[in-house]
Amino acid sequence: MADKLGAVPASIVLDRSINLKPLKRVSVAVLSCNRRDDLEKTLDQLFAKEDLWNEVIVVDNTSTDGSWEMVEKRFPDVKLVDSGGNIGTAGSNLAFEAATGDWILSLDDDSYPVIESLGPICEAIESNRPEAAIALSIRKKWAPVVSTGSRSQPLKEAFGFSGAGVLFNRKAIGDIGGYDQDLFLFTNELDWTARALGMGWRLASCDDAVVIHRSTPANRSSLRHAHYYCRNTLVFLMRYAPKPLLANLLSGYLRDIFLFTVLHGSGAYLRAFREARKMLKHFKSTPGNRLSKEQFLEIKPDLRAPFSYLG
Amino acid sequence: MKKPILIVRTVSVEKISEALDLCLEKWPGHPLIVATTANRSKELANDNRIDRLEIVDTGPRGYDRIFHLEEHLEAVVFPIGNKNGSGYGNVFRAFSSLCARNFYMSPYCRDFRSMGRLRLKLKYGTELALEELLSVFGRIWAQRLIRGIDL
């Protein structure tokens, strides 16, 4: 069997000499729902070094598996927030409200940062970068961590991020707001990106600052994924797609809704379509909301992705 | 010299890694060629399991231009992100005219499902015809939706 090193997209630059002090300006926000063991691993990683963060906030989307008790018992320094029901990704908004740091590192319950790779992030914090958010590089658990002495890459302009590993500028959150709670799951990052760009904010990404995302299969129902992803992508197109591209994008996307309904023999996409229409009933389009053609092409949402969960 | 295996890159770099391991297990000693787009070829450039990268010209929907290669291949492998390859019609069509002993889907990059050229053609033919037909409904509904919002 060939060595798996060959498949690693890029090595992770580890630097044990970095100044981690800027992380004291960071509040960590972890959104969790019924993944107690994963949450425990994530918190173990976050607290592996003492006194690193401004604070760690865990928003519990009403778990029933003892996550809350586990955090209370094992991690007394964590600020626990009860969302009062499973409100999806909007649960992160509660952490954004509770956060006191200048920056907020958003994580999933099954993702954690590789501390020794956060040098560029520390530099960005120290220099008070003006971006609304800095996307970290998300890797799978098995990707080998390779220590090298090479210098890290600078931040570059980005047009998207994953909520499993992103550093938000708290000022930007104040300005733009949190995730849209109507979306529940999926495309919340796309929606936030579109709003940020519309308000003149910019985003950055850092390839060398790494978050390991275990992508635990627990609580990942294919049907639920297909439904929300399909519905929210249609809502995204209607809200933000540039006027000259809208008709083409919509007709292609709707064709795919019909096509995959037949190919997958599932009514999930048609239900999603119906629900999206309900959500858009009172939607008023304003030219300022729409992305420019250039911005849309940079964001480049994958319009086939919602159809990859069934079939 | 054993005939090469051509793997069509349609999945993430992590998934293609699993597909490469599967191919090495099934066809030991056969050279591995990966067909990929130019902008995603860098991710695979240092993979020591790959003997050659073939850069494929793509259109607005990815692999929608017919890909030609003179070489005789042992197999063409399509790693796919679902069970039956639905939604990959354009990809199957783009690589169906290659001179290969057999064609395989690799659902979730876990195993292989042999297809045969005829089945491959039938599969993408049906899907693309259906797509063509349903695009009419797509256009009608798009107009209806757009009419409902003030642009």
Coordinates of C-alpha atoms in Angstrom, one line a residue:
Chain A
M1 CA 0.0 0.0 0.0
A2 CA 1.4 3.4 -0.9
D3 CA 2.2 5.9 1.8
K4 CA -0.7 8.1 2.5
L5 CA 1.6 11.1 2.8
G6 CA 1.3 11.4 -0.9
A7 CA -2.3 12.4 -0.6
V8 CA -1.9 15.2 1.9
P9 CA -3.0 18.4 0.2
A10 CA -0.5 20.5 2.1
S11 CA 1.6 19.9 5.2
I12 CA 0.7 21.7 8.3
V13 CA 3.3 24.2 9.4
L14 CA 3.9 23.8 13.1
D15 CA 5.8 26.4 15.0
R16 CA 6.2 25.8 18.7
S17 CA 7.9 29.2 19.2
I18 CA 4.9 31.3 18.2
N19 CA 3.6 34.0 20.5
L20 CA 0.2 32.7 21.6
K21 CA -0.6 35.8 23.7
P22 CA -3.0 37.3 21.1
L23 CA -5.3 34.3 21.6
K24 CA -6.2 35.9 24.9
R25 CA -8.3 38.3 22.8
V26 CA -10.3 35.4 21.4
S27 CA -13.5 33.9 22.6
V28 CA -14.1 30.4 21.4
A29 CA -17.6 29.5 20.5
V30 CA -18.5 25.9 20.2
L31 CA -22.0 24.8 19.0
S32 CA -23.0 21.4 20.2
C33 CA -25.9 19.0 19.9
N34 CA -25.9 15.4 21.1
R35 CA -22.2 14.7 20.5
R36 CA -20.9 14.4 24.0
D37 CA -17.8 12.4 23.2
D38 CA -16.8 14.7 20.4
L39 CA -17.4 17.8 22.5
E40 CA -15.3 16.4 25.2
K41 CA -12.4 15.7 22.8
T42 CA -12.7 19.2 21.4
L43 CA -12.7 20.8 24.8
D44 CA -9.7 18.6 25.8
Q45 CA -7.8 20.1 22.8
L46 CA -8.9 23.6 23.6
F47 CA -7.7 23.3 27.2
A48 CA -4.6 21.4 26.5
K49 CA -2.6 24.6 27.1
E50 CA -3.5 26.6 30.2
D51 CA -5.0 30.1 30.1
L52 CA -4.9 30.3 26.3
W53 CA -8.2 31.9 25.4
N54 CA -10.2 34.8 26.6
E55 CA -13.1 32.4 27.3
V56 CA -14.6 29.2 25.9
I57 CA -18.4 29.3 25.3
V58 CA -20.4 26.2 24.5
V59 CA -23.9 26.6 23.2
D60 CA -25.8 23.4 23.8
N61 CA -28.7 22.9 21.3
T62 CA -30.6 21.0 24.0
S63 CA -28.6 17.8 24.0
T64 CA -30.1 14.8 25.6
D65 CA -27.0 12.7 25.9
G66 CA -25.5 14.3 29.0
S67 CA -23.3 16.8 27.1
W68 CA -24.3 19.6 29.5
E69 CA -23.5 17.6 32.6
M70 CA -20.2 16.5 31.2
V71 CA -19.1 20.1 30.5
E72 CA -20.3 21.2 33.9
K73 CA -18.3 18.5 35.6
R74 CA -15.1 18.3 33.6
F75 CA -14.8 21.9 32.3
P76 CA -16.0 24.3 35.0
D77 CA -14.3 27.3 33.2
V78 CA -16.6 26.9 30.2
K79 CA -19.5 29.3 29.8
L80 CA -22.4 27.1 29.1
V81 CA -25.4 28.5 27.2
D82 CA -28.7 26.7 26.8
S83 CA -30.3 27.5 23.4
G84 CA -33.7 26.5 24.8
G85 CA -34.4 24.1 21.9
N86 CA -32.6 22.9 18.8
I87 CA -32.3 26.1 16.8
G88 CA -29.7 24.8 14.4
T89 CA -26.7 27.0 13.5
A90 CA -28.5 30.0 14.9
G91 CA -27.3 28.6 18.2
S92 CA -24.0 30.2 17.4
N93 CA -25.6 33.6 17.6
L94 CA -26.1 33.1 21.4
A95 CA -22.3 32.6 21.7
F96 CA -21.7 35.7 19.6
E97 CA -23.9 37.7 22.0
A98 CA -22.2 36.2 25.1
A99 CA -18.6 36.7 23.7
T100 CA -16.4 39.4 25.2
G101 CA -13.3 38.9 23.1
D102 CA -12.4 41.1 20.1
W103 CA -12.4 38.0 18.0
I104 CA -14.6 34.9 18.1
L105 CA -13.2 31.5 17.0
S106 CA -16.3 29.5 15.8
L107 CA -15.9 25.7 16.0
D108 CA -18.2 22.7 15.6
D109 CA -18.4 20.2 18.4
D110 CA -16.2 17.8 16.3
S111 CA -13.6 20.3 15.3
Y112 CA -10.6 21.8 17.1
P113 CA -7.6 24.1 16.1
V114 CA -4.0 22.8 15.8
I115 CA -2.6 25.4 18.2
E116 CA 0.9 25.3 16.9
S117 CA -0.4 26.2 13.4
L118 CA -2.1 29.4 14.6
G119 CA 0.9 31.7 14.2
P120 CA -0.6 33.6 11.2
I121 CA -3.8 34.0 13.1
C122 CA -2.0 35.4 16.2
E123 CA -0.2 37.9 13.8
A124 CA -3.6 38.9 12.3
I125 CA -5.1 39.5 15.7
E126 CA -2.1 41.5 16.8
S127 CA -2.2 43.7 13.7
N128 CA -6.0 44.2 14.1
R129 CA -6.8 43.0 10.6
P130 CA -9.9 44.7 9.2
E131 CA -11.6 41.6 7.8
A132 CA -15.0 40.5 9.0
A133 CA -13.8 36.9 9.2
I134 CA -10.7 34.8 8.6
A135 CA -11.4 31.3 7.4
L136 CA -9.1 28.6 8.8
S137 CA -8.0 25.6 6.8
I138 CA -10.3 22.7 7.5
R139 CA -8.6 19.2 7.4
K140 CA -9.8 15.7 8.1
K141 CA -8.5 13.9 11.2
W142 CA -6.3 11.5 9.3
A143 CA -4.3 14.0 7.5
P144 CA -0.8 13.6 8.9
V145 CA 0.6 16.6 10.7
V146 CA 4.0 17.4 9.3
S147 CA 6.4 19.7 11.1
T148 CA 8.4 21.9 8.9
G149 CA 10.4 25.0 9.4
S150 CA 9.0 26.8 6.4
R151 CA 7.4 30.2 6.8
S152 CA 3.7 30.4 6.8
Q153 CA 1.7 31.8 3.9
P154 CA 0.2 35.2 4.3
L155 CA -3.6 35.7 4.5
K156 CA -5.4 35.9 1.2
E157 CA -8.8 37.3 0.2
A158 CA -11.6 34.8 0.5
F159 CA -15.2 34.6 -0.4
G160 CA -16.5 31.9 2.0
F161 CA -15.7 29.9 5.1
S162 CA -16.9 27.0 7.1
G163 CA -18.4 27.5 10.5
A164 CA -16.4 24.5 11.7
G165 CA -13.3 26.8 11.8
V166 CA -13.5 30.5 11.3
L167 CA -12.3 33.5 13.3
F168 CA -14.9 36.3 13.3
N169 CA -14.2 39.9 14.0
R170 CA -16.7 40.8 16.8
K171 CA -17.1 44.3 15.4
A172 CA -18.3 42.7 12.1
I173 CA -20.7 40.5 13.9
G174 CA -22.1 43.6 15.6
D175 CA -22.5 45.2 12.2
I176 CA -23.7 42.3 10.1
G177 CA -25.5 40.3 12.7
G178 CA -25.3 36.5 13.3
Y179 CA -26.5 33.6 11.2
D180 CA -30.0 33.7 9.7
Q181 CA -32.1 31.6 12.1
D182 CA -34.6 30.7 9.4
L183 CA -32.0 28.7 7.6
F184 CA -31.5 26.2 10.5
L185 CA -28.8 24.2 8.8
F186 CA -26.6 24.7 5.7
T187 CA -25.8 27.8 3.6
N188 CA -25.8 29.9 6.8
E189 CA -22.1 30.7 6.0
L190 CA -23.0 31.5 2.4
D191 CA -25.7 33.8 3.6
W192 CA -23.5 35.5 6.1
T193 CA -20.7 36.0 3.5
A194 CA -23.2 37.6 1.1
R195 CA -24.4 40.0 3.8
A196 CA -20.9 40.8 4.8
L197 CA -19.8 41.6 1.2
G198 CA -23.0 43.6 0.6
M199 CA -22.1 45.8 3.6
G200 CA -18.6 46.4 2.2
W201 CA -16.7 44.0 4.5
R202 CA -14.0 41.7 3.2
L203 CA -13.1 38.1 4.2
A204 CA -9.7 36.4 4.4
S205 CA -8.5 32.9 4.6
C206 CA -5.3 31.4 6.0
D207 CA -4.2 28.0 4.5
D208 CA -1.6 27.4 7.3
A209 CA -3.9 27.9 10.3
V210 CA -5.5 24.5 10.6
V211 CA -8.7 23.1 12.2
I212 CA -9.1 19.4 12.3
H213 CA -12.7 18.5 11.6
R214 CA -13.5 15.0 12.4
S215 CA -16.9 15.1 10.5
T216 CA -18.4 12.6 12.9
P217 CA -21.3 10.7 11.3
A218 CA -23.5 11.0 14.4
N219 CA -26.5 13.3 13.8
R220 CA -25.9 13.6 10.1
S221 CA -29.1 12.3 8.5
S222 CA -29.0 12.3 4.7
L223 CA -32.6 13.2 4.4
R224 CA -32.4 16.2 6.7
H225 CA -29.2 17.3 4.9
A226 CA -30.8 17.1 1.5
H227 CA -33.9 19.0 2.7
Y228 CA -32.2 21.9 4.3
Y229 CA -29.4 22.2 1.8
C230 CA -31.8 22.1 -1.2
R231 CA -34.2 24.6 0.4
N232 CA -31.6 27.0 1.6
T233 CA -29.6 27.0 -1.7
L234 CA -32.8 28.1 -3.5
V235 CA -33.4 30.8 -0.9
F236 CA -29.8 31.9 -1.3
L237 CA -30.1 32.2 -5.1
M238 CA -33.4 34.2 -4.8
R239 CA -31.9 36.6 -2.2
Y240 CA -28.4 37.2 -3.5
A241 CA -27.8 36.0 -7.1
P242 CA -26.9 38.9 -9.4
K243 CA -29.8 40.0 -11.6
P244 CA -28.1 39.2 -14.9
L245 CA -27.5 35.6 -13.8
L246 CA -30.6 35.0 -11.8
A247 CA -32.9 33.5 -14.5
N248 CA -30.3 31.0 -15.8
L249 CA -29.1 30.0 -12.3
L250 CA -32.7 29.5 -11.1
S251 CA -33.9 27.5 -14.1
G252 CA -30.8 25.2 -13.9
Y253 CA -31.3 24.7 -10.1
L254 CA -35.0 24.1 -10.5
R255 CA -34.3 21.6 -13.3
D256 CA -32.0 19.8 -10.9
I257 CA -34.6 19.7 -8.2
F258 CA -37.0 18.0 -10.7
L259 CA -34.2 15.8 -12.1
F260 CA -33.0 14.5 -8.8
T261 CA -36.6 13.9 -7.5
V262 CA -36.9 11.4 -10.4
L263 CA -33.3 10.0 -10.1
H264 CA -33.4 9.5 -6.4
G265 CA -37.1 8.7 -6.2
S266 CA -37.5 11.0 -3.2
G267 CA -39.9 13.8 -2.5
A268 CA -37.4 15.6 -0.3
Y269 CA -36.4 18.1 -3.0
L270 CA -40.0 19.0 -3.9
R271 CA -40.8 19.5 -0.2
A272 CA -37.7 21.7 0.1
F273 CA -38.9 23.7 -3.0
R274 CA -42.3 24.2 -1.4
E275 CA -40.8 25.3 1.9
A276 CA -38.4 27.7 0.1
R277 CA -41.4 29.3 -1.7
K278 CA -43.1 29.8 1.7
M279 CA -39.9 31.4 3.2
L280 CA -39.7 33.8 0.2
K281 CA -43.4 34.8 0.3
H282 CA -42.7 38.1 1.9
F283 CA -39.2 38.6 0.5
K284 CA -38.6 42.0 -1.0
S285 CA -35.5 42.2 -3.2
T286 CA -33.5 45.3 -3.0
P287 CA -30.6 46.0 -5.5
G288 CA -28.2 46.5 -2.6
N289 CA -28.8 42.9 -1.4
R290 CA -27.7 41.3 -4.5
L291 CA -24.1 40.2 -5.1
S292 CA -22.2 41.6 -8.0
K293 CA -21.5 39.1 -10.8
E294 CA -17.8 39.1 -9.8
Q295 CA -18.6 38.4 -6.2
F296 CA -21.0 35.6 -7.0
L297 CA -18.5 34.0 -9.3
E298 CA -15.9 34.2 -6.5
I299 CA -18.3 32.7 -4.0
K300 CA -19.2 30.0 -6.6
P301 CA -21.8 28.1 -4.6
D302 CA -21.9 24.4 -5.5
L303 CA -25.4 24.1 -6.8
R304 CA -25.1 20.3 -7.2
A305 CA -24.0 19.7 -3.6
P306 CA -27.5 19.6 -2.2
F307 CA -28.2 16.5 -4.3
S308 CA -25.2 14.5 -3.2
Y309 CA -26.8 13.1 0.1
L310 CA -29.4 10.8 -1.4
G311 CA -29.4 8.4 -4.2
Chain B
M1 CA 4.0 -3.1 -19.4
K2 CA 0.6 -3.2 -17.8
K3 CA -2.1 -1.0 -19.1
P4 CA -2.9 2.0 -17.0
I5 CA -6.0 2.8 -14.9
L6 CA -7.6 6.1 -15.4
I7 CA -9.3 7.6 -12.4
V8 CA -11.6 10.6 -13.0
R9 CA -11.3 13.1 -10.2
T10 CA -14.8 14.0 -9.2
V11 CA -14.4 14.0 -5.4
S12 CA -12.4 15.7 -2.7
V13 CA -8.7 15.1 -2.3
E14 CA -9.4 12.9 0.8
K15 CA -11.8 10.7 -1.1
I16 CA -9.6 10.4 -4.2
S17 CA -6.9 9.2 -1.9
E18 CA -9.1 6.3 -0.8
A19 CA -9.9 5.6 -4.5
L20 CA -6.2 5.5 -5.3
D21 CA -5.6 2.9 -2.5
L22 CA -8.5 0.8 -3.8
C23 CA -7.1 0.9 -7.3
L24 CA -3.7 -0.1 -6.1
E25 CA -5.2 -3.1 -4.3
K26 CA -7.3 -4.2 -7.3
W27 CA -4.8 -3.6 -10.0
P28 CA -1.3 -4.0 -8.5
G29 CA 1.4 -2.9 -10.8
H30 CA -0.8 -1.0 -13.2
P31 CA 0.2 2.7 -13.6
L32 CA -2.4 5.1 -12.3
I33 CA -3.5 8.2 -14.3
V34 CA -5.7 10.8 -12.7
A35 CA -7.9 13.0 -15.0
T36 CA -8.4 16.3 -13.2
T37 CA -9.0 20.0 -13.9
A38 CA -6.1 22.4 -14.2
N39 CA -7.0 24.4 -11.1
R40 CA -7.3 21.3 -8.8
S41 CA -4.3 19.5 -10.2
K42 CA -1.9 21.1 -7.7
E43 CA -3.4 19.1 -4.8
L44 CA -2.4 15.9 -6.5
A45 CA 0.9 17.0 -7.9
N46 CA 3.0 15.4 -5.1
D47 CA 1.1 12.2 -4.7
N48 CA 3.6 9.4 -5.2
R49 CA 0.9 6.8 -6.1
I50 CA -0.1 8.7 -9.3
D51 CA 2.0 8.1 -12.3
R52 CA 0.6 10.9 -14.4
L53 CA -2.0 13.6 -14.3
E54 CA -4.2 14.3 -17.3
I55 CA -5.5 17.9 -17.3
V56 CA -9.0 18.0 -18.7
D57 CA -10.7 21.0 -20.3
T58 CA -13.9 21.8 -18.5
G59 CA -17.0 23.7 -19.3
P60 CA -19.4 25.6 -17.1
R61 CA -20.7 22.4 -15.6
G62 CA -17.4 20.7 -15.1
Y63 CA -16.6 17.6 -17.2
D64 CA -18.9 18.3 -20.0
R65 CA -16.5 18.1 -23.0
I66 CA -15.6 14.7 -24.5
F67 CA -12.1 13.7 -23.3
H68 CA -9.8 11.9 -25.8
L69 CA -6.8 9.8 -25.0
E70 CA -4.9 7.6 -27.5
E71 CA -3.7 5.1 -24.9
H72 CA -5.4 1.7 -24.3
L73 CA -6.5 1.6 -20.7
E74 CA -7.2 -1.4 -18.4
A75 CA -10.1 0.5 -16.7
V76 CA -11.7 3.9 -16.2
V77 CA -12.8 4.5 -12.6
F78 CA -15.3 7.1 -11.6
P79 CA -15.2 7.7 -7.8
I80 CA -18.7 9.0 -6.9
G81 CA -20.4 10.5 -3.9
N82 CA -23.5 8.4 -4.0
K83 CA -24.7 4.8 -4.5
N84 CA -25.7 4.7 -8.1
G85 CA -23.9 7.5 -9.9
S86 CA -27.0 9.7 -10.4
G87 CA -26.0 13.2 -11.3
Y88 CA -22.8 12.1 -13.0
G89 CA -24.3 11.9 -16.5
N90 CA -22.0 14.6 -18.0
V91 CA -18.9 13.0 -16.4
F92 CA -19.8 9.5 -17.8
R93 CA -20.4 11.0 -21.2
A94 CA -17.1 12.9 -21.2
F95 CA -15.1 9.8 -20.6
S96 CA -17.2 7.1 -22.3
S97 CA -15.3 7.1 -25.6
L98 CA -12.0 6.1 -24.1
C99 CA -10.4 2.9 -25.2
A100 CA -10.8 0.8 -22.0
R101 CA -11.4 -2.8 -21.1
N102 CA -14.0 -1.8 -18.6
F103 CA -15.6 1.1 -16.7
Y104 CA -16.2 1.1 -13.0
M105 CA -18.1 3.3 -10.5
S106 CA -16.6 3.5 -7.1
P107 CA -19.5 4.5 -4.7
Y108 CA -18.1 6.5 -1.8
C109 CA -14.7 5.2 -2.9
R110 CA -15.4 2.0 -0.9
D111 CA -15.6 -0.6 -3.7
F112 CA -16.1 -1.0 -7.4
R113 CA -19.2 -1.6 -9.5
S114 CA -18.5 -2.7 -13.1
M115 CA -20.6 -0.9 -15.7
G116 CA -19.5 -1.9 -19.2
R117 CA -19.6 0.6 -22.0
L118 CA -23.2 -0.1 -23.1
R119 CA -24.6 0.4 -19.5
L120 CA -22.5 3.5 -19.1
K121 CA -24.0 4.9 -22.3
L122 CA -27.5 3.9 -21.3
K123 CA -27.0 5.5 -17.9
Y124 CA -25.8 8.9 -19.1
G125 CA -28.1 8.9 -22.1
T126 CA -31.2 8.4 -19.9
E127 CA -30.1 11.0 -17.4
L128 CA -29.1 13.6 -20.0
A129 CA -32.4 13.2 -21.9
L130 CA -34.4 13.5 -18.7
E131 CA -32.4 16.6 -17.8
E132 CA -33.1 18.1 -21.2
L133 CA -36.8 17.5 -20.7
L134 CA -37.0 18.8 -17.2
S135 CA -35.1 22.0 -18.1
V136 CA -38.4 23.2 -19.7
F137 CA -40.1 23.0 -16.3
G138 CA -37.1 24.6 -14.7
R139 CA -37.4 27.6 -17.0
I140 CA -41.1 27.9 -16.4
W141 CA -40.8 27.8 -12.7
A142 CA -37.8 30.1 -12.6
Q143 CA -39.9 32.7 -14.5
R144 CA -42.8 32.3 -12.1
L145 CA -40.5 32.8 -9.1
I146 CA -38.8 35.8 -10.6
R147 CA -42.1 37.4 -11.3
G148 CA -42.9 37.2 -7.6
I149 CA -40.0 39.3 -6.6
D150 CA -39.3 42.9 -7.4
L151 CA -36.0 43.0 -9.1

